[in-house]
mmCIF file of C-alpha atoms in Angstrom:
data_model
loop_
_atom_site.group_PDB
_atom_site.id
_atom_site.type_symbol
_atom_site.label_atom_id
_atom_site.label_comp_id
_atom_site.label_asym_id
_atom_site.label_seq_id
_atom_site.Cartn_x
_atom_site.Cartn_y
_atom_site.Cartn_z
ATOM 1 C CA UNK T 1 87.236 82.175 103.431
ATOM 2 C CA UNK T 2 90.664 83.598 104.292
ATOM 3 C CA UNK T 3 91.388 87.304 104.718
ATOM 4 C CA UNK T 4 92.592 87.789 101.148
ATOM 5 C CA UNK T 5 89.476 86.184 99.684
ATOM 6 C CA UNK T 6 87.303 88.345 101.939
ATOM 7 C CA UNK T 7 89.016 91.431 100.505
ATOM 8 C CA UNK T 8 88.511 90.104 96.959
ATOM 9 C CA UNK T 9 84.819 89.637 97.641
ATOM 10 C CA UNK T 10 84.284 93.341 98.317
ATOM 11 C CA UNK T 11 86.342 94.738 95.412
ATOM 12 C CA UNK T 12 84.692 95.697 92.091
ATOM 13 C CA UNK T 13 85.356 93.067 89.357
ATOM 14 C CA UNK T 14 87.980 94.969 87.344
ATOM 15 C CA UNK T 15 90.006 95.882 90.424
ATOM 16 C CA UNK T 16 89.572 92.361 91.784
ATOM 17 C CA UNK T 17 91.106 90.788 88.655
ATOM 18 C CA UNK T 18 94.304 92.824 89.051
ATOM 19 C CA UNK T 19 94.427 92.450 92.823
ATOM 20 C CA UNK T 20 94.127 88.670 92.551
ATOM 21 C CA UNK T 21 97.504 88.585 90.750
ATOM 22 C CA UNK T 22 99.181 89.809 93.946
ATOM 23 C CA UNK T 23 98.022 86.963 96.195
ATOM 24 C CA UNK T 24 101.467 85.367 96.499
ATOM 25 C CA UNK T 25 103.008 88.711 97.525
ATOM 26 C CA UNK T 26 100.738 88.796 100.607
ATOM 27 C CA UNK T 27 99.486 92.390 100.457
ATOM 28 C CA UNK T 28 98.619 94.004 103.786
ATOM 29 C CA UNK T 29 96.001 96.442 102.473
ATOM 30 C CA UNK T 30 94.214 97.623 99.364
ATOM 31 C CA UNK T 31 93.647 101.372 99.090
ATOM 32 C CA UNK T 32 91.137 103.110 96.844
ATOM 33 C CA UNK T 33 91.317 106.888 96.418
ATOM 34 C CA UNK T 34 88.794 108.724 94.288
ATOM 35 C CA UNK T 35 90.331 109.739 90.954
ATOM 36 C CA UNK T 36 93.549 107.770 91.575
ATOM 37 C CA UNK T 37 94.631 104.270 90.644
ATOM 38 C CA UNK T 38 94.004 101.698 93.395
ATOM 39 C CA UNK T 39 97.075 100.481 95.242
ATOM 40 C CA UNK T 40 98.222 97.472 97.242
ATOM 41 C CA UNK T 41 100.374 97.886 100.352
ATOM 42 C CA UNK T 42 103.162 95.282 100.185
ATOM 43 C CA UNK T 43 106.068 95.270 102.656
ATOM 44 C CA UNK T 44 105.158 98.782 103.722
ATOM 45 C CA UNK T 45 105.080 100.312 100.226
ATOM 46 C CA UNK T 46 102.125 101.093 97.966
ATOM 47 C CA UNK T 47 102.067 99.616 94.458
ATOM 48 C CA UNK T 48 99.632 100.837 91.794
ATOM 49 C CA UNK T 49 97.280 98.322 90.201
ATOM 50 C CA UNK T 50 96.982 98.334 86.434
ATOM 51 C CA UNK T 51 93.357 99.411 86.370
ATOM 52 C CA UNK T 52 91.462 102.627 85.571
ATOM 53 C CA UNK T 53 91.268 105.305 88.234
ATOM 54 C CA UNK T 54 88.894 104.700 91.130
ATOM 55 C CA UNK T 55 85.426 106.136 90.529
ATOM 56 C CA UNK T 56 82.727 107.226 92.921
ATOM 57 C CA UNK T 57 80.743 104.241 91.675
ATOM 58 C CA UNK T 58 83.578 101.888 92.727
ATOM 59 C CA UNK T 59 83.605 103.317 96.246
ATOM 60 C CA UNK T 60 79.814 103.274 96.372
ATOM 61 C CA UNK T 61 79.643 99.603 95.400
ATOM 62 C CA UNK T 62 82.064 98.629 98.165
ATOM 63 C CA UNK T 63 80.202 100.665 100.775
ATOM 64 C CA UNK T 64 76.897 99.170 99.657
ATOM 65 C CA UNK T 65 78.282 95.659 100.009
ATOM 66 C CA UNK T 66 79.898 96.090 103.409
ATOM 67 C CA UNK T 67 76.934 97.909 104.964
ATOM 68 C CA UNK T 68 74.182 95.788 103.456
ATOM 69 C CA UNK T 69 73.097 98.844 101.448
ATOM 70 C CA UNK T 70 72.472 100.738 104.699
ATOM 71 C CA UNK T 71 75.077 103.341 105.640
ATOM 72 C CA UNK T 72 72.870 104.255 108.585
ATOM 73 C CA UNK T 73 73.447 100.814 110.123
ATOM 74 C CA UNK T 74 77.207 101.482 110.166
ATOM 75 C CA UNK T 75 76.931 105.001 111.619
ATOM 76 C CA UNK T 76 78.452 104.116 115.011
ATOM 77 C CA UNK T 77 81.457 102.439 113.426
ATOM 78 C CA UNK T 78 81.923 105.182 110.842
ATOM 79 C CA UNK T 79 82.059 107.779 113.606
ATOM 80 C CA UNK T 80 85.353 106.107 114.597
ATOM 81 C CA UNK T 81 86.702 106.197 111.037
ATOM 82 C CA UNK T 82 86.145 102.634 109.861
ATOM 83 C CA UNK T 83 83.581 99.958 109.022
ATOM 84 C CA UNK T 84 83.978 96.324 110.088
ATOM 85 C CA UNK T 85 82.978 93.664 107.568
ATOM 86 C CA UNK T 86 83.654 89.899 107.648
ATOM 87 C CA UNK T 87 86.605 90.421 109.963
ATOM 88 C CA UNK T 88 88.130 93.175 107.821
ATOM 89 C CA UNK T 89 88.534 96.769 108.928
ATOM 90 C CA UNK T 90 87.763 99.220 106.147
ATOM 91 C CA UNK T 91 89.121 102.683 106.911
ATOM 92 C CA UNK T 92 87.137 105.566 105.429
ATOM 93 C CA UNK T 93 87.765 109.190 104.529
ATOM 94 C CA UNK T 94 85.407 111.846 103.211
ATOM 95 C CA UNK T 95 83.379 114.824 104.374
ATOM 96 C CA UNK T 96 82.596 114.562 108.072
ATOM 97 C CA UNK T 97 78.961 114.783 109.188
ATOM 98 C CA UNK T 98 78.753 116.638 112.517
ATOM 99 C CA UNK T 99 75.879 117.060 114.963
ATOM 100 C CA UNK T 100 76.200 119.114 118.149
ATOM 101 C CA UNK T 101 79.972 119.116 117.630
ATOM 102 C CA UNK T 102 80.063 115.300 117.529
ATOM 103 C CA UNK T 103 81.208 113.258 114.541
ATOM 104 C CA UNK T 104 78.292 111.179 113.292
ATOM 105 C CA UNK T 105 79.728 109.759 110.096
ATOM 106 C CA UNK T 106 80.878 110.688 106.604
ATOM 107 C CA UNK T 107 79.487 111.578 103.198
ATOM 108 C CA UNK T 108 81.055 112.098 99.771
ATOM 109 C CA UNK T 109 83.600 109.369 100.493
ATOM 110 C CA UNK T 110 87.062 109.967 99.035
ATOM 111 C CA UNK T 111 89.222 107.044 100.261
ATOM 112 C CA UNK T 112 88.911 103.490 101.502
ATOM 113 C CA UNK T 113 91.653 101.361 103.085
ATOM 114 C CA UNK T 114 90.863 97.644 103.193
ATOM 115 C CA UNK T 115 93.103 95.954 105.756
ATOM 116 C CA UNK T 116 93.615 92.221 105.146
ATOM 117 C CA UNK T 117 93.559 89.993 108.263
ATOM 118 C CA UNK T 118 95.709 86.882 108.440
ATOM 119 C CA UNK T 119 96.102 83.684 110.381
ATOM 120 C CA UNK T 120 99.767 82.777 110.981
ATOM 121 C CA UNK T 121 99.636 79.465 112.777
ATOM 122 C CA UNK T 122 102.929 78.614 114.446
ATOM 123 C CA UNK T 123 104.331 82.149 114.187
ATOM 124 C CA UNK T 124 104.296 82.655 117.963
ATOM 125 C CA UNK T 125 105.466 79.197 119.088
ATOM 126 C CA UNK T 126 108.803 80.391 120.510
ATOM 127 C CA UNK T 127 107.093 83.298 122.220
ATOM 128 C CA UNK T 128 104.531 80.946 123.771
ATOM 129 C CA UNK T 129 107.275 78.724 125.135
ATOM 130 C CA UNK T 130 109.177 81.679 126.591
ATOM 131 C CA UNK T 131 106.233 83.287 128.395
ATOM 132 C CA UNK T 132 103.723 80.559 129.201
ATOM 133 C CA UNK T 133 105.817 77.472 129.957
ATOM 134 C CA UNK T 134 104.891 77.771 133.657
ATOM 135 C CA UNK T 135 101.336 78.984 133.180
ATOM 136 C CA UNK T 136 99.614 82.075 131.862
ATOM 137 C CA UNK T 137 101.121 85.547 132.422
ATOM 138 C CA UNK T 138 99.184 88.762 131.792
ATOM 139 C CA UNK T 139 100.563 90.002 128.478
ATOM 140 C CA UNK T 140 100.414 93.247 126.489
ATOM 141 C CA UNK T 141 101.300 93.098 122.779
ATOM 142 C CA UNK T 142 102.585 96.314 121.207
ATOM 143 C CA UNK T 143 103.478 97.424 117.688
ATOM 144 C CA UNK T 144 102.930 100.260 115.250
ATOM 145 C CA UNK T 145 99.475 100.432 113.586
ATOM 146 C CA UNK T 146 99.212 97.563 111.121
ATOM 147 C CA UNK T 147 102.229 95.891 112.703
ATOM 148 C CA UNK T 148 100.679 92.495 113.400
ATOM 149 C CA UNK T 149 99.130 92.844 116.862
ATOM 150 C CA UNK T 150 95.768 91.367 115.896
ATOM 151 C CA UNK T 151 97.369 88.480 114.001
ATOM 152 C CA UNK T 152 99.607 87.616 116.966
ATOM 153 C CA UNK T 153 96.774 88.017 119.444
ATOM 154 C CA UNK T 154 94.603 85.675 117.387
ATOM 155 C CA UNK T 155 97.372 83.041 117.340
ATOM 156 C CA UNK T 156 98.118 83.275 121.078
ATOM 157 C CA UNK T 157 94.407 82.937 121.867
ATOM 158 C CA UNK T 158 94.241 79.828 119.673
ATOM 159 C CA UNK T 159 97.260 78.178 121.294
ATOM 160 C CA UNK T 160 96.202 78.925 124.864
ATOM 161 C CA UNK T 161 92.642 77.804 124.169
ATOM 162 C CA UNK T 162 93.770 74.529 122.608
ATOM 163 C CA UNK T 163 95.983 73.889 125.634
ATOM 164 C CA UNK T 164 92.880 73.932 127.837
ATOM 165 C CA UNK T 165 92.402 77.517 129.038
ATOM 166 C CA UNK T 166 88.859 78.924 128.945
ATOM 167 C CA UNK T 167 89.229 82.214 127.080
ATOM 168 C CA UNK T 168 86.671 84.974 126.613
ATOM 169 C CA UNK T 169 87.319 87.343 123.710
ATOM 170 C CA UNK T 170 86.093 90.935 123.603
ATOM 171 C CA UNK T 171 85.909 91.491 119.854
ATOM 172 C CA UNK T 172 84.597 95.048 119.705
ATOM 173 C CA UNK T 173 85.192 95.430 115.949
ATOM 174 C CA UNK T 174 84.594 91.763 115.046
ATOM 175 C CA UNK T 175 88.153 91.468 113.698
ATOM 176 C CA UNK T 176 89.585 88.734 115.914
ATOM 177 C CA UNK T 177 86.903 86.159 115.186
ATOM 178 C CA UNK T 178 85.033 87.600 112.170
ATOM 179 C CA UNK T 179 81.823 86.097 113.548
ATOM 180 C CA UNK T 180 79.063 85.417 111.031
ATOM 181 C CA UNK T 181 75.647 84.201 112.231
ATOM 182 C CA UNK T 182 77.208 83.288 115.572
ATOM 183 C CA UNK T 183 79.991 81.168 114.041
ATOM 184 C CA UNK T 184 83.603 82.262 114.583
ATOM 185 C CA UNK T 185 85.336 82.271 111.192
ATOM 186 C CA UNK T 186 88.975 82.474 112.320
ATOM 187 C CA UNK T 187 90.414 79.638 114.393
ATOM 188 C CA UNK T 188 90.491 80.878 117.984
ATOM 189 C CA UNK T 189 90.780 77.451 119.579
ATOM 190 C CA UNK T 190 88.478 74.905 121.145
ATOM 191 C CA UNK T 191 87.769 76.569 124.508
ATOM 192 C CA UNK T 192 87.047 80.131 123.350
ATOM 193 C CA UNK T 193 83.901 82.221 123.842
ATOM 194 C CA UNK T 194 83.465 85.506 122.006
ATOM 195 C CA UNK T 195 81.377 88.670 122.330
ATOM 196 C CA UNK T 196 81.474 91.033 119.352
ATOM 197 C CA UNK T 197 80.402 94.636 118.691
ATOM 198 C CA UNK T 198 80.224 95.538 122.403
ATOM 199 C CA UNK T 199 82.461 98.138 124.130
ATOM 200 C CA UNK T 200 85.152 96.406 126.143
ATOM 201 C CA UNK T 201 84.019 97.588 129.582
ATOM 202 C CA UNK T 202 80.458 96.323 129.073
ATOM 203 C CA UNK T 203 81.620 93.096 127.440
ATOM 204 C CA UNK T 204 84.081 92.411 130.250
ATOM 205 C CA UNK T 205 81.283 92.476 132.827
ATOM 206 C CA UNK T 206 79.196 90.126 130.674
ATOM 207 C CA UNK T 207 82.013 87.588 130.490
ATOM 208 C CA UNK T 208 82.901 87.936 134.162
ATOM 209 C CA UNK T 209 79.329 87.452 135.312
ATOM 210 C CA UNK T 210 78.214 84.817 132.867
ATOM 211 C CA UNK T 211 81.043 82.720 131.451
ATOM 212 C CA UNK T 212 83.554 81.836 134.206
ATOM 213 C CA UNK T 213 86.572 82.488 131.982
ATOM 214 C CA UNK T 214 90.199 81.981 133.035
ATOM 215 C CA UNK T 215 91.549 84.565 130.553
ATOM 216 C CA UNK T 216 89.913 87.504 128.790
ATOM 217 C CA UNK T 217 91.519 88.815 125.591
ATOM 218 C CA UNK T 218 90.948 92.106 123.803
ATOM 219 C CA UNK T 219 92.475 94.042 120.929
ATOM 220 C CA UNK T 220 93.746 97.645 120.934
ATOM 221 C CA UNK T 221 93.378 99.325 124.306
ATOM 222 C CA UNK T 222 92.742 102.918 123.280
ATOM 223 C CA UNK T 223 90.570 104.654 125.881
ATOM 224 C CA UNK T 224 90.041 105.146 129.606
ATOM 225 C CA UNK T 225 87.052 102.811 129.313
ATOM 226 C CA UNK T 226 89.293 100.050 128.002
ATOM 227 C CA UNK T 227 91.647 100.513 130.955
ATOM 228 C CA UNK T 228 88.640 100.248 133.261
ATOM 229 C CA UNK T 229 87.770 96.923 131.606
ATOM 230 C CA UNK T 230 91.312 95.614 132.158
ATOM 231 C CA UNK T 231 91.206 96.669 135.807
ATOM 232 C CA UNK T 232 87.839 94.976 136.352
ATOM 233 C CA UNK T 233 89.085 91.747 134.809
ATOM 234 C CA UNK T 234 92.262 91.653 136.882
ATOM 235 C CA UNK T 235 90.341 92.552 140.028
ATOM 236 C CA UNK T 236 88.243 89.415 139.588
ATOM 237 C CA UNK T 237 91.306 87.170 139.391
ATOM 238 C CA UNK T 238 91.028 86.574 135.637
ATOM 239 C CA UNK T 239 94.031 86.731 133.297
ATOM 240 C CA UNK T 240 94.380 89.518 130.719
ATOM 241 C CA UNK T 241 95.712 89.366 127.165
ATOM 242 C CA UNK T 242 95.604 92.660 125.240
ATOM 243 C CA UNK T 243 97.308 94.889 122.678
ATOM 244 C CA UNK T 244 98.197 98.564 122.284
ATOM 245 C CA UNK T 245 99.651 100.941 119.677
ATOM 246 C CA UNK T 246 103.324 101.673 120.393
ATOM 247 C CA UNK T 247 106.743 100.837 119.015
ATOM 248 C CA UNK T 248 108.328 100.008 122.378
ATOM 249 C CA UNK T 249 107.892 99.928 126.142
ATOM 250 C CA UNK T 250 109.528 103.359 126.386
ATOM 251 C CA UNK T 251 106.991 104.776 123.954
ATOM 252 C CA UNK T 252 104.170 103.362 126.077
ATOM 253 C CA UNK T 253 105.427 105.339 129.062
ATOM 254 C CA UNK T 254 105.527 108.528 126.964
ATOM 255 C CA UNK T 255 101.757 108.395 126.421
ATOM 256 C CA UNK T 256 99.561 109.358 129.401
ATOM 257 C CA UNK T 257 96.908 106.722 128.684
ATOM 258 C CA UNK T 258 99.364 103.838 128.515
ATOM 259 C CA UNK T 259 101.464 105.152 131.373
ATOM 260 C CA UNK T 260 98.345 104.992 133.510
ATOM 261 C CA UNK T 261 97.716 101.443 132.292
ATOM 262 C CA UNK T 262 101.219 100.270 133.195
ATOM 263 C CA UNK T 263 101.053 101.975 136.590
ATOM 264 C CA UNK T 264 98.246 99.560 137.487
ATOM 265 C CA UNK T 265 100.924 96.806 137.386
ATOM 266 C CA UNK T 266 98.535 94.342 135.768
ATOM 267 C CA UNK T 267 100.831 93.018 133.012
ATOM 268 C CA UNK T 268 103.795 90.759 133.669
ATOM 269 C CA UNK T 269 105.069 90.811 130.069
ATOM 270 C CA UNK T 270 105.241 93.273 127.204
ATOM 271 C CA UNK T 271 105.725 91.728 123.761
ATOM 272 C CA UNK T 272 107.068 94.098 121.095
ATOM 273 C CA UNK T 273 106.378 93.161 117.460
ATOM 274 C CA UNK T 274 108.749 94.446 114.784
ATOM 275 C CA UNK T 275 109.347 93.740 111.101
ATOM 276 C CA UNK T 276 106.763 92.866 108.467
ATOM 277 C CA UNK T 277 105.023 89.780 107.126
ATOM 278 C CA UNK T 278 106.956 86.548 107.511
ATOM 279 C CA UNK T 279 109.925 88.560 108.876
ATOM 280 C CA UNK T 280 108.099 89.726 111.988
ATOM 281 C CA UNK T 281 109.957 89.339 115.277
ATOM 282 C CA UNK T 282 108.460 89.000 118.752
ATOM 283 C CA UNK T 283 110.493 90.286 121.707
ATOM 284 C CA UNK T 284 109.218 89.491 125.210
ATOM 285 C CA UNK T 285 110.194 91.692 128.141
ATOM 286 C CA UNK T 286 109.368 90.890 131.777
ATOM 287 C CA UNK T 287 108.049 93.959 133.593
#
């Protein structure tokens, strides 16, 4: 089941019928806001669907489906503002539930953003030739949120794995592989091992100790713990493939977290992703 069909599966029937008509336009997200018409994000702009306004029942049905009718089971994920389901990230908004000044989840949900994952086989071929023609180089992919980092990372993992590299994937949100019952749903290559739903630092040690990988890949470095994972991996002589939120190398240096990451001098290349959809461009810069 591709990313679009996964999104269709979770939508209520009336919204699904209208959303299905947009398949060829390759929407990036579907957004449902309570009391408003649902929209599809296409080429960076939202387009209303010709359906009734979103009801609390619509939002409730989606949440019931993606949590197995147990919001409690998704509490950890919700505390970070999203729920992972079948390789899709569903962003959530509503009334925050706090305990001892810590965010524990949400209630009275008001908005959902269903991001649609994609496989774009062949999209990174020129990039692969430019960077890896003499062997693997530690690489950091950067783009704006929703700019294609995960899609590119998935494709690079697949190509490197099929060329013979043993690759361990830290899939903290289960978006890269969309694992179901232990089976990886997206094509990540023939020599890939994956750990999902584990924080990167803990997962890195599991792969380093148990799997003898040549490369470890992870999506969205966003915390000091993630930087610790990268440092541990590099310190053991294993290659690193990762991504981060930024529009450019200069913007990375403007953020304390990423400046600290780059000061470790782990990455040999930064790849900046620009554009949208089939018009995305990949610019490699040697550090």
